[in-house]
Amino acid sequence: MHSPRTTLLTAAAVGAAALLLTGCATPPAGLAGVTVAEDGTPLGILLMCHDHLDGATLSPADAPADASPATAVWRHDGPVTGFTSWPLIRTSGVPEAERWTSKTETTRLEKGRSYRLAGWTEDGSWSAVPVRFTPEDLARLKPGEVRHTLDGETRVSLLDDFRDRACDEATGAKQEH
């Protein structure tokens, strides 16, 4: 019979091996999405299910998640909790998003290129489930629709449904009203 210490050490070793084999990704605390404003401006969205995020990064989808340079990086002036949105590109006439500071920005998205929008924390404790999209995907969205990823599947939802149900769907819970 194994001692409790041996059992604990074995469990820790198995857990560490599993983390190494699976890549040990930062756990998600929310979801990233994209939508378009009435004038067609692409908007990034973060919906937090718990905890917080500090910022977001837009990068080519074929680049490793930690690769530089990113297409655009934003930092929020406080912890992101709940729901927030901001313009993904800088164009004349588009006001800067409240509480978001652009560390790097872009003025256009390259046609035919696939992008990845992800949320992060400074200390690496939490992330947002990233969303992949192309400018052509954005062109198909209507204002009030959100492209996001849930259970590995890309979806388009109405903004209100996304805000009301995405966290519950992500955790497998059913929200009762």
CSV table of N, CA and C in Angstrom, one decimal:
chain,number,residue,atom,x,y,z
A,1,MET,N,0.8,-1.2,0.0
A,1,MET,CA,0.0,0.0,0.0
A,1,MET,C,0.9,1.2,0.0
A,2,HIS,N,0.5,2.2,-0.8
A,2,HIS,CA,1.3,3.5,-0.9
A,2,HIS,C,1.0,4.4,0.2
A,3,SER,N,1.9,5.1,0.7
A,3,SER,CA,1.7,6.1,1.7
A,3,SER,C,1.0,7.3,1.1
A,4,PRO,N,0.3,8.2,1.9
A,4,PRO,CA,-0.3,9.4,1.3
A,4,PRO,C,0.7,10.3,0.6
A,5,ARG,N,1.9,10.3,1.1
A,5,ARG,CA,2.9,11.2,0.5
A,5,ARG,C,3.3,10.7,-0.9
A,6,THR,N,3.4,9.4,-1.0
A,6,THR,CA,3.7,8.8,-2.3
A,6,THR,C,2.6,9.0,-3.3
A,7,THR,N,1.4,8.8,-2.8
A,7,THR,CA,0.2,9.0,-3.7
A,7,THR,C,0.1,10.5,-4.1
A,8,LEU,N,0.4,11.4,-3.2
A,8,LEU,CA,0.4,12.8,-3.6
A,8,LEU,C,1.5,13.2,-4.6
A,9,LEU,N,2.7,12.7,-4.4
A,9,LEU,CA,3.8,12.9,-5.3
A,9,LEU,C,3.5,12.3,-6.7
A,10,THR,N,2.9,11.1,-6.7
A,10,THR,CA,2.5,10.5,-8.0
A,10,THR,C,1.5,11.3,-8.7
A,11,ALA,N,0.5,11.8,-8.0
A,11,ALA,CA,-0.6,12.6,-8.6
A,11,ALA,C,0.0,13.9,-9.1
A,12,ALA,N,0.9,14.5,-8.3
A,12,ALA,CA,1.5,15.8,-8.8
A,12,ALA,C,2.4,15.5,-10.1
A,13,ALA,N,3.1,14.4,-10.1
A,13,ALA,CA,3.9,14.1,-11.3
A,13,ALA,C,3.0,13.9,-12.5
A,14,VAL,N,1.9,13.1,-12.3
A,14,VAL,CA,1.0,12.9,-13.4
A,14,VAL,C,0.4,14.2,-13.9
A,15,GLY,N,0.0,15.0,-13.0
A,15,GLY,CA,-0.6,16.3,-13.3
A,15,GLY,C,0.4,17.2,-14.1
A,16,ALA,N,1.6,17.2,-13.6
A,16,ALA,CA,2.7,18.0,-14.3
A,16,ALA,C,2.9,17.5,-15.7
A,17,ALA,N,3.0,16.2,-15.8
A,17,ALA,CA,3.2,15.6,-17.2
A,17,ALA,C,2.0,15.9,-18.1
A,18,ALA,N,0.8,15.9,-17.6
A,18,ALA,CA,-0.4,16.2,-18.4
A,18,ALA,C,-0.3,17.7,-18.8
A,19,LEU,N,0.1,18.6,-17.9
A,19,LEU,CA,0.2,20.0,-18.3
A,19,LEU,C,1.2,20.2,-19.4
A,20,LEU,N,2.4,19.5,-19.3
A,20,LEU,CA,3.4,19.6,-20.3
A,20,LEU,C,2.9,19.1,-21.6
A,21,LEU,N,2.2,18.0,-21.6
A,21,LEU,CA,1.7,17.4,-22.9
A,21,LEU,C,0.6,18.2,-23.5
A,22,THR,N,-0.2,18.9,-22.7
A,22,THR,CA,-1.3,19.7,-23.3
A,22,THR,C,-0.9,21.1,-23.6
A,23,GLY,N,0.3,21.5,-23.3
A,23,GLY,CA,0.7,22.9,-23.6
A,23,GLY,C,0.4,23.9,-22.5
A,24,CYS,N,-0.3,23.6,-21.5
A,24,CYS,CA,-0.5,24.4,-20.3
A,24,CYS,C,-1.0,25.8,-20.7
A,25,ALA,N,-2.1,25.9,-21.4
A,25,ALA,CA,-2.6,27.2,-21.8
A,25,ALA,C,-3.2,28.0,-20.6
A,26,THR,N,-3.2,29.3,-20.7
A,26,THR,CA,-3.8,30.2,-19.7
A,26,THR,C,-5.3,29.9,-19.7
A,27,PRO,N,-5.9,29.7,-18.5
A,27,PRO,CA,-7.3,29.3,-18.5
A,27,PRO,C,-8.2,30.5,-18.9
A,28,PRO,N,-9.3,30.3,-19.6
A,28,PRO,CA,-10.2,31.4,-20.0
A,28,PRO,C,-11.1,31.8,-18.9
A,29,ALA,N,-11.3,33.1,-18.8
A,29,ALA,CA,-12.2,33.7,-17.9
A,29,ALA,C,-13.3,34.4,-18.6
A,30,GLY,N,-13.2,34.4,-19.9
A,30,GLY,CA,-14.2,35.1,-20.7
A,30,GLY,C,-14.1,34.8,-22.2
A,31,LEU,N,-14.8,35.5,-23.0
A,31,LEU,CA,-14.7,35.3,-24.5
A,31,LEU,C,-14.4,36.5,-25.2
A,32,ALA,N,-13.7,36.4,-26.3
A,32,ALA,CA,-13.4,37.5,-27.2
A,32,ALA,C,-14.4,37.4,-28.4
A,33,GLY,N,-14.8,38.5,-29.0
A,33,GLY,CA,-15.6,38.4,-30.2
A,33,GLY,C,-15.4,39.7,-31.0
A,34,VAL,N,-16.0,39.7,-32.2
A,34,VAL,CA,-15.9,40.8,-33.1
A,34,VAL,C,-17.3,41.1,-33.6
A,35,THR,N,-17.6,42.4,-33.8
A,35,THR,CA,-18.8,42.8,-34.4
A,35,THR,C,-18.5,44.1,-35.3
A,36,VAL,N,-19.5,44.7,-35.8
A,36,VAL,CA,-19.3,45.9,-36.6
A,36,VAL,C,-20.3,47.0,-36.1
A,37,ALA,N,-19.8,48.2,-36.1
A,37,ALA,CA,-20.7,49.4,-35.8
A,37,ALA,C,-21.6,49.7,-36.9
A,38,GLU,N,-22.6,50.6,-36.7
A,38,GLU,CA,-23.5,51.0,-37.8
A,38,GLU,C,-22.8,51.4,-39.0
A,39,ASP,N,-21.6,52.1,-38.9
A,39,ASP,CA,-20.9,52.6,-40.0
A,39,ASP,C,-19.9,51.6,-40.6
A,40,GLY,N,-19.9,50.4,-40.1
A,40,GLY,CA,-19.1,49.3,-40.6
A,40,GLY,C,-17.7,49.2,-39.9
A,41,THR,N,-17.4,50.0,-38.9
A,41,THR,CA,-16.1,50.0,-38.2
A,41,THR,C,-16.1,48.6,-37.4
A,42,PRO,N,-15.0,47.8,-37.6
A,42,PRO,CA,-14.9,46.6,-36.8
A,42,PRO,C,-14.6,46.9,-35.3
A,43,LEU,N,-15.3,46.2,-34.5
A,43,LEU,CA,-15.2,46.4,-33.0
A,43,LEU,C,-14.7,45.1,-32.4
A,44,GLY,N,-13.8,45.2,-31.4
A,44,GLY,CA,-13.5,44.0,-30.6
A,44,GLY,C,-14.4,44.0,-29.4
A,45,ILE,N,-14.6,42.8,-28.9
A,45,ILE,CA,-15.5,42.6,-27.7
A,45,ILE,C,-14.9,41.7,-26.8
A,46,LEU,N,-15.0,42.0,-25.5
A,46,LEU,CA,-14.6,41.1,-24.4
A,46,LEU,C,-15.8,40.9,-23.5
A,47,LEU,N,-16.2,39.7,-23.2
A,47,LEU,CA,-17.3,39.4,-22.3
A,47,LEU,C,-16.6,38.5,-21.2
A,48,MET,N,-16.6,39.0,-20.0
A,48,MET,CA,-16.0,38.3,-18.9
A,48,MET,C,-17.1,37.5,-18.1
A,49,CYS,N,-16.7,36.2,-17.9
A,49,CYS,CA,-17.6,35.3,-17.2
A,49,CYS,C,-17.2,35.3,-15.7
A,50,HIS,N,-16.0,35.5,-15.4
A,50,HIS,CA,-15.5,35.7,-14.0
A,50,HIS,C,-14.1,36.3,-14.0
A,51,ASP,N,-13.7,36.8,-12.9
A,51,ASP,CA,-12.4,37.4,-12.8
A,51,ASP,C,-12.2,38.6,-13.7
A,52,HIS,N,-11.1,38.8,-14.3
A,52,HIS,CA,-10.8,40.0,-15.1
A,52,HIS,C,-9.8,39.8,-16.2
A,53,LEU,N,-9.7,40.8,-17.1
A,53,LEU,CA,-8.6,40.8,-18.1
A,53,LEU,C,-8.0,42.2,-18.0
A,54,ASP,N,-6.8,42.4,-18.6
A,54,ASP,CA,-6.1,43.7,-18.6
A,54,ASP,C,-6.0,44.3,-20.0
A,55,GLY,N,-6.1,43.5,-21.0
A,55,GLY,CA,-6.0,44.0,-22.4
A,55,GLY,C,-6.3,43.0,-23.4
A,56,ALA,N,-6.0,43.3,-24.7
A,56,ALA,CA,-6.4,42.5,-25.8
A,56,ALA,C,-5.3,42.6,-26.9
A,57,THR,N,-5.1,41.6,-27.7
A,57,THR,CA,-4.2,41.6,-28.8
A,57,THR,C,-4.8,41.1,-30.0
A,58,LEU,N,-4.6,41.8,-31.1
A,58,LEU,CA,-5.0,41.3,-32.5
A,58,LEU,C,-3.7,40.9,-33.2
A,59,SER,N,-3.7,39.7,-33.7
A,59,SER,CA,-2.5,39.2,-34.4
A,59,SER,C,-2.9,38.4,-35.6
A,60,PRO,N,-2.0,38.1,-36.5
A,60,PRO,CA,-2.3,37.2,-37.6
A,60,PRO,C,-2.6,35.8,-37.0
A,61,ALA,N,-3.7,35.2,-37.5
A,61,ALA,CA,-4.1,33.9,-36.9
A,61,ALA,C,-3.0,32.8,-37.1
A,62,ASP,N,-2.2,32.9,-38.1
A,62,ASP,CA,-1.2,31.9,-38.4
A,62,ASP,C,0.1,32.1,-37.5
A,63,ALA,N,0.1,33.2,-36.8
A,63,ALA,CA,1.3,33.4,-35.9
A,63,ALA,C,1.1,32.7,-34.6
A,64,PRO,N,2.2,32.3,-33.9
A,64,PRO,CA,2.0,31.7,-32.6
A,64,PRO,C,1.4,32.8,-31.6
A,65,ALA,N,0.7,32.3,-30.6
A,65,ALA,CA,0.0,33.2,-29.7
A,65,ALA,C,0.9,34.2,-29.1
A,66,ASP,N,2.2,33.9,-28.8
A,66,ASP,CA,3.1,34.8,-28.1
A,66,ASP,C,4.1,35.5,-29.1
A,67,ALA,N,3.8,35.4,-30.4
A,67,ALA,CA,4.7,36.0,-31.4
A,67,ALA,C,4.5,37.5,-31.4
A,68,SER,N,5.6,38.2,-31.8
A,68,SER,CA,5.6,39.6,-32.0
A,68,SER,C,6.1,39.9,-33.5
A,69,PRO,N,5.7,40.9,-34.1
A,69,PRO,CA,4.9,42.0,-33.6
A,69,PRO,C,3.4,41.6,-33.8
A,70,ALA,N,2.6,42.0,-32.9
A,70,ALA,CA,1.1,41.9,-33.1
A,70,ALA,C,0.6,43.0,-34.0
A,71,THR,N,-0.5,42.8,-34.6
A,71,THR,CA,-1.1,43.8,-35.4
A,71,THR,C,-1.6,45.0,-34.6
A,72,ALA,N,-2.1,44.7,-33.4
A,72,ALA,CA,-2.6,45.8,-32.5
A,72,ALA,C,-2.6,45.2,-31.1
A,73,VAL,N,-2.3,46.1,-30.1
A,73,VAL,CA,-2.4,45.7,-28.7
A,73,VAL,C,-3.1,46.9,-28.0
A,74,TRP,N,-4.0,46.5,-27.1
A,74,TRP,CA,-4.7,47.5,-26.3
A,74,TRP,C,-4.6,47.2,-24.8
A,75,ARG,N,-4.5,48.2,-24.0
A,75,ARG,CA,-4.5,48.0,-22.5
A,75,ARG,C,-5.7,48.8,-22.0
A,76,HIS,N,-6.4,48.2,-21.1
A,76,HIS,CA,-7.6,48.8,-20.5
A,76,HIS,C,-7.1,49.5,-19.2
A,77,ASP,N,-7.7,50.7,-18.9
A,77,ASP,CA,-7.2,51.5,-17.8
A,77,ASP,C,-7.5,50.9,-16.4
A,78,GLY,N,-8.2,49.8,-16.3
A,78,GLY,CA,-8.5,49.1,-15.1
A,78,GLY,C,-8.9,47.7,-15.5
A,79,PRO,N,-9.2,46.9,-14.5
A,79,PRO,CA,-9.6,45.5,-14.9
A,79,PRO,C,-10.8,45.5,-15.7
A,80,VAL,N,-10.8,44.7,-16.8
A,80,VAL,CA,-12.0,44.5,-17.6
A,80,VAL,C,-12.9,43.4,-16.9
A,81,THR,N,-14.1,43.8,-16.5
A,81,THR,CA,-15.0,42.9,-16.0
A,81,THR,C,-16.3,43.1,-16.7
A,82,GLY,N,-17.2,42.2,-16.8
A,82,GLY,CA,-18.4,42.4,-17.5
A,82,GLY,C,-18.2,42.4,-19.0
A,83,PHE,N,-18.7,43.5,-19.7
A,83,PHE,CA,-18.7,43.5,-21.2
A,83,PHE,C,-18.0,44.9,-21.6
A,84,THR,N,-17.2,44.8,-22.6
A,84,THR,CA,-16.6,46.0,-23.2
A,84,THR,C,-16.4,45.8,-24.7
A,85,SER,N,-16.4,47.0,-25.4
A,85,SER,CA,-16.0,46.9,-26.8
A,85,SER,C,-15.2,48.1,-27.2
A,86,TRP,N,-14.5,48.1,-28.3
A,86,TRP,CA,-13.6,49.1,-28.8
A,86,TRP,C,-13.3,48.9,-30.3
A,87,PRO,N,-13.0,50.0,-31.0
A,87,PRO,CA,-12.6,49.9,-32.4
A,87,PRO,C,-11.3,49.1,-32.6
A,88,LEU,N,-11.3,48.2,-33.6
A,88,LEU,CA,-10.1,47.4,-33.9
A,88,LEU,C,-9.2,48.2,-34.8
A,89,ILE,N,-9.7,49.1,-35.6
A,89,ILE,CA,-8.8,49.9,-36.5
A,89,ILE,C,-9.0,51.4,-36.2
A,90,ARG,N,-7.9,52.1,-36.4
A,90,ARG,CA,-7.9,53.6,-36.2
A,90,ARG,C,-8.2,54.2,-37.6
A,91,THR,N,-9.3,54.9,-37.7
A,91,THR,CA,-9.7,55.7,-38.9
A,91,THR,C,-10.1,57.0,-38.5
A,92,SER,N,-10.0,58.0,-39.4
A,92,SER,CA,-10.5,59.3,-39.1
A,92,SER,C,-12.0,59.3,-38.8
A,93,GLY,N,-12.4,60.0,-37.8
A,93,GLY,CA,-13.8,60.1,-37.5
A,93,GLY,C,-14.3,59.1,-36.5
A,94,VAL,N,-13.4,58.0,-36.2
A,94,VAL,CA,-13.8,57.0,-35.2
A,94,VAL,C,-13.2,57.5,-33.9
A,95,PRO,N,-14.0,57.8,-32.9
A,95,PRO,CA,-13.5,58.2,-31.6
A,95,PRO,C,-12.7,57.1,-30.9
A,96,GLU,N,-11.8,57.4,-30.1
A,96,GLU,CA,-11.0,56.4,-29.3
A,96,GLU,C,-12.0,55.8,-28.3
A,97,ALA,N,-11.8,54.6,-28.0
A,97,ALA,CA,-12.6,53.9,-27.0
A,97,ALA,C,-12.3,54.4,-25.6
A,98,GLU,N,-13.4,54.6,-24.9
A,98,GLU,CA,-13.2,55.0,-23.5
A,98,GLU,C,-12.5,53.9,-22.7
A,99,ARG,N,-11.5,54.3,-21.9
A,99,ARG,CA,-10.8,53.4,-21.0
A,99,ARG,C,-9.8,52.5,-21.7
A,100,TRP,N,-9.7,52.5,-23.0
A,100,TRP,CA,-8.7,51.7,-23.8
A,100,TRP,C,-7.6,52.5,-24.3
A,101,THR,N,-6.4,52.1,-24.1
A,101,THR,CA,-5.2,52.8,-24.6
A,101,THR,C,-4.5,51.8,-25.6
A,102,SER,N,-4.3,52.3,-26.8
A,102,SER,CA,-3.7,51.5,-27.9
A,102,SER,C,-2.2,51.6,-27.7
A,103,LYS,N,-1.5,50.4,-27.5
A,103,LYS,CA,-0.1,50.4,-27.4
A,103,LYS,C,0.5,50.3,-28.8
A,104,THR,N,-0.2,49.6,-29.7
A,104,THR,CA,0.1,49.6,-31.1
A,104,THR,C,-1.2,49.5,-31.8
A,105,GLU,N,-1.4,50.0,-33.0
A,105,GLU,CA,-2.7,50.0,-33.6
A,105,GLU,C,-2.5,49.8,-35.1
A,106,THR,N,-3.5,49.6,-35.8
A,106,THR,CA,-3.5,49.4,-37.2
A,106,THR,C,-4.6,50.3,-37.8
A,107,THR,N,-4.4,50.7,-39.1
A,107,THR,CA,-5.4,51.5,-39.8
A,107,THR,C,-6.3,50.7,-40.8
A,108,ARG,N,-5.9,49.4,-41.0
A,108,ARG,CA,-6.6,48.6,-41.9
A,108,ARG,C,-6.4,47.1,-41.6
A,109,LEU,N,-7.3,46.3,-42.0
A,109,LEU,CA,-7.1,44.8,-41.9
A,109,LEU,C,-6.9,44.4,-43.3
A,110,GLU,N,-5.9,43.5,-43.5
A,110,GLU,CA,-5.5,43.0,-44.9
A,110,GLU,C,-6.5,42.0,-45.4
A,111,LYS,N,-7.1,42.3,-46.6
A,111,LYS,CA,-8.1,41.4,-47.2
A,111,LYS,C,-7.5,40.0,-47.4
A,112,GLY,N,-8.3,39.0,-47.1
A,112,GLY,CA,-7.8,37.6,-47.2
A,112,GLY,C,-7.0,37.1,-46.1
A,113,ARG,N,-6.6,37.9,-45.2
A,113,ARG,CA,-5.8,37.5,-44.0
A,113,ARG,C,-6.7,37.1,-42.9
A,114,SER,N,-6.3,36.1,-42.2
A,114,SER,CA,-7.0,35.6,-41.0
A,114,SER,C,-6.4,36.2,-39.7
A,115,TYR,N,-7.2,36.8,-38.9
A,115,TYR,CA,-6.7,37.4,-37.6
A,115,TYR,C,-7.3,36.6,-36.4
A,116,ARG,N,-6.6,36.9,-35.3
A,116,ARG,CA,-7.0,36.3,-34.0
A,116,ARG,C,-7.0,37.4,-33.0
A,117,LEU,N,-8.2,37.5,-32.3
A,117,LEU,CA,-8.3,38.5,-31.2
A,117,LEU,C,-8.4,37.7,-29.9
A,118,ALA,N,-7.6,38.1,-29.0
A,118,ALA,CA,-7.5,37.4,-27.7
A,118,ALA,C,-7.4,38.4,-26.6
A,119,GLY,N,-7.9,38.1,-25.4
A,119,GLY,CA,-7.7,38.9,-24.2
A,119,GLY,C,-6.7,38.2,-23.2
A,120,TRP,N,-6.1,39.1,-22.4
A,120,TRP,CA,-5.1,38.6,-21.5
A,120,TRP,C,-5.0,39.4,-20.2
A,121,THR,N,-4.3,38.8,-19.2
A,121,THR,CA,-4.0,39.6,-18.0
A,121,THR,C,-2.4,39.8,-18.0
A,122,GLU,N,-2.0,40.8,-17.3
A,122,GLU,CA,-0.6,41.2,-17.2
A,122,GLU,C,0.2,40.0,-16.6
A,123,ASP,N,-0.4,39.3,-15.6
A,123,ASP,CA,0.3,38.3,-14.9
A,123,ASP,C,0.1,36.9,-15.5
A,124,GLY,N,-0.6,36.8,-16.6
A,124,GLY,CA,-0.9,35.5,-17.3
A,124,GLY,C,-1.8,34.6,-16.6
A,125,SER,N,-2.6,35.1,-15.6
A,125,SER,CA,-3.5,34.3,-14.9
A,125,SER,C,-4.8,33.9,-15.6
A,126,TRP,N,-5.3,34.8,-16.5
A,126,TRP,CA,-6.5,34.5,-17.2
A,126,TRP,C,-6.4,35.0,-18.6
A,127,SER,N,-7.3,34.4,-19.5
A,127,SER,CA,-7.4,34.8,-20.9
A,127,SER,C,-8.9,34.9,-21.3
A,128,ALA,N,-9.1,35.2,-22.5
A,128,ALA,CA,-10.4,35.1,-23.1
A,128,ALA,C,-10.3,34.1,-24.3
A,129,VAL,N,-11.3,33.3,-24.5
A,129,VAL,CA,-11.3,32.4,-25.6
A,129,VAL,C,-11.2,33.3,-26.8
A,130,PRO,N,-10.1,33.0,-27.6
A,130,PRO,CA,-9.9,33.9,-28.8
A,130,PRO,C,-10.9,33.6,-29.9
A,131,VAL,N,-11.0,34.6,-30.8
A,131,VAL,CA,-11.9,34.5,-32.0
A,131,VAL,C,-11.0,34.7,-33.2
A,132,ARG,N,-11.2,33.9,-34.3
A,132,ARG,CA,-10.5,34.1,-35.5
A,132,ARG,C,-11.5,34.6,-36.6
A,133,PHE,N,-11.0,35.5,-37.4
A,133,PHE,CA,-11.8,36.1,-38.4
A,133,PHE,C,-11.0,36.7,-39.5
A,134,THR,N,-11.7,37.0,-40.6
A,134,THR,CA,-11.1,37.7,-41.8
A,134,THR,C,-11.9,39.0,-42.0
A,135,PRO,N,-11.3,39.9,-42.7
A,135,PRO,CA,-12.1,41.1,-43.1
A,135,PRO,C,-13.4,40.7,-43.8
A,136,GLU,N,-13.3,39.7,-44.6
A,136,GLU,CA,-14.5,39.2,-45.3
A,136,GLU,C,-15.6,38.7,-44.3
A,137,ASP,N,-15.2,38.0,-43.2
A,137,ASP,CA,-16.1,37.6,-42.2
A,137,ASP,C,-16.8,38.8,-41.6
A,138,LEU,N,-16.0,39.9,-41.3
A,138,LEU,CA,-16.6,41.1,-40.8
A,138,LEU,C,-17.6,41.7,-41.7
A,139,ALA,N,-17.3,41.7,-43.0
A,139,ALA,CA,-18.2,42.3,-44.0
A,139,ALA,C,-19.6,41.6,-44.0
A,140,ARG,N,-19.6,40.3,-43.6
A,140,ARG,CA,-20.9,39.5,-43.6
A,140,ARG,C,-21.7,39.8,-42.3
A,141,LEU,N,-21.0,40.4,-41.3
A,141,LEU,CA,-21.7,40.7,-40.0
A,141,LEU,C,-22.6,41.9,-40.2
A,142,LYS,N,-23.8,41.9,-39.6
A,142,LYS,CA,-24.6,43.0,-39.5
A,142,LYS,C,-24.4,43.6,-38.1
A,143,PRO,N,-24.6,45.0,-38.0
A,143,PRO,CA,-24.5,45.5,-36.6
A,143,PRO,C,-25.5,44.8,-35.7
A,144,GLY,N,-25.0,44.5,-34.5
A,144,GLY,CA,-25.8,43.7,-33.5
A,144,GLY,C,-25.5,42.2,-33.6
A,145,GLU,N,-24.6,41.8,-34.5
A,145,GLU,CA,-24.2,40.4,-34.5
A,145,GLU,C,-22.8,40.2,-34.1
A,146,VAL,N,-22.5,39.1,-33.4
A,146,VAL,CA,-21.1,38.9,-32.8
A,146,VAL,C,-20.6,37.6,-33.3
A,147,ARG,N,-19.4,37.6,-33.8
A,147,ARG,CA,-18.7,36.4,-34.2
A,147,ARG,C,-17.8,36.0,-33.0
A,148,HIS,N,-17.9,34.8,-32.5
A,148,HIS,CA,-17.1,34.4,-31.4
A,148,HIS,C,-16.9,32.9,-31.5
A,149,THR,N,-16.1,32.3,-30.6
A,149,THR,CA,-15.8,30.9,-30.5
A,149,THR,C,-16.3,30.3,-29.2
A,150,LEU,N,-17.0,29.2,-29.3
A,150,LEU,CA,-17.5,28.5,-28.2
A,150,LEU,C,-17.4,27.0,-28.4
A,151,ASP,N,-16.8,26.3,-27.5
A,151,ASP,CA,-16.5,24.9,-27.6
A,151,ASP,C,-15.8,24.5,-28.9
A,152,GLY,N,-14.8,25.4,-29.3
A,152,GLY,CA,-14.1,25.1,-30.5
A,152,GLY,C,-14.8,25.4,-31.8
A,153,GLU,N,-16.0,25.9,-31.7
A,153,GLU,CA,-16.8,26.2,-32.9
A,153,GLU,C,-17.0,27.7,-33.1
A,154,THR,N,-16.8,28.2,-34.3
A,154,THR,CA,-17.0,29.6,-34.5
A,154,THR,C,-18.5,29.8,-34.7
A,155,ARG,N,-19.1,30.8,-34.0
A,155,ARG,CA,-20.5,31.1,-34.1
A,155,ARG,C,-20.8,32.6,-34.4
A,156,VAL,N,-22.0,32.9,-34.9
A,156,VAL,CA,-22.4,34.2,-35.0
A,156,VAL,C,-23.7,34.3,-34.2
A,157,SER,N,-23.8,35.2,-33.2
A,157,SER,CA,-24.9,35.3,-32.3
A,157,SER,C,-25.4,36.8,-32.3
A,158,LEU,N,-26.6,37.0,-31.9
A,158,LEU,CA,-27.1,38.4,-31.7
A,158,LEU,C,-26.4,38.9,-30.5
A,159,LEU,N,-26.0,40.1,-30.5
A,159,LEU,CA,-25.3,40.7,-29.4
A,159,LEU,C,-25.9,40.5,-28.0
A,160,ASP,N,-27.2,40.7,-27.9
A,160,ASP,CA,-27.9,40.5,-26.7
A,160,ASP,C,-27.9,39.0,-26.2
A,161,ASP,N,-28.0,38.1,-27.1
A,161,ASP,CA,-27.9,36.7,-26.8
A,161,ASP,C,-26.5,36.3,-26.3
A,162,PHE,N,-25.5,36.9,-27.0
A,162,PHE,CA,-24.1,36.7,-26.6
A,162,PHE,C,-23.9,37.2,-25.2
A,163,ARG,N,-24.3,38.4,-24.9
A,163,ARG,CA,-24.1,38.9,-23.5
A,163,ARG,C,-24.9,38.1,-22.5
A,164,ASP,N,-26.1,37.7,-22.8
A,164,ASP,CA,-26.9,37.0,-21.9
A,164,ASP,C,-26.6,35.5,-21.7
A,165,ARG,N,-26.1,34.8,-22.7
A,165,ARG,CA,-26.0,33.4,-22.7
A,165,ARG,C,-24.6,32.8,-22.9
A,166,ALA,N,-23.7,33.5,-23.4
A,166,ALA,CA,-22.4,32.9,-23.8
A,166,ALA,C,-21.6,32.3,-22.6
A,167,CYS,N,-21.6,33.0,-21.5
A,167,CYS,CA,-20.9,32.5,-20.3
A,167,CYS,C,-21.5,31.3,-19.8
A,168,ASP,N,-22.8,31.2,-19.8
A,168,ASP,CA,-23.5,30.0,-19.3
A,168,ASP,C,-23.3,28.9,-20.3
A,169,GLU,N,-23.3,29.1,-21.6
A,169,GLU,CA,-23.0,28.1,-22.5
A,169,GLU,C,-21.6,27.6,-22.4
A,170,ALA,N,-20.7,28.5,-22.2
A,170,ALA,CA,-19.2,28.2,-22.1
A,170,ALA,C,-19.0,27.3,-20.9
A,171,THR,N,-19.7,27.4,-19.8
A,171,THR,CA,-19.5,26.6,-18.6
A,171,THR,C,-20.5,25.4,-18.6
A,172,GLY,N,-21.4,25.3,-19.6
A,172,GLY,CA,-22.3,24.2,-19.6
A,172,GLY,C,-23.5,24.4,-18.7
A,173,ALA,N,-23.6,25.6,-18.0
A,173,ALA,CA,-24.7,25.9,-17.1
A,173,ALA,C,-25.9,26.4,-17.9
A,174,LYS,N,-27.1,26.2,-17.4
A,174,LYS,CA,-28.3,26.8,-18.0
A,174,LYS,C,-28.7,27.9,-17.1
A,175,GLN,N,-28.9,29.1,-17.7
A,175,GLN,CA,-29.3,30.3,-16.9
A,175,GLN,C,-30.8,30.3,-16.8
A,176,GLU,N,-31.3,30.4,-15.6
A,176,GLU,CA,-32.8,30.5,-15.3
A,176,GLU,C,-33.2,31.9,-15.2
A,177,HIS,N,-34.3,32.3,-15.8
A,177,HIS,CA,-34.8,33.7,-15.7
A,177,HIS,C,-36.1,33.7,-15.0
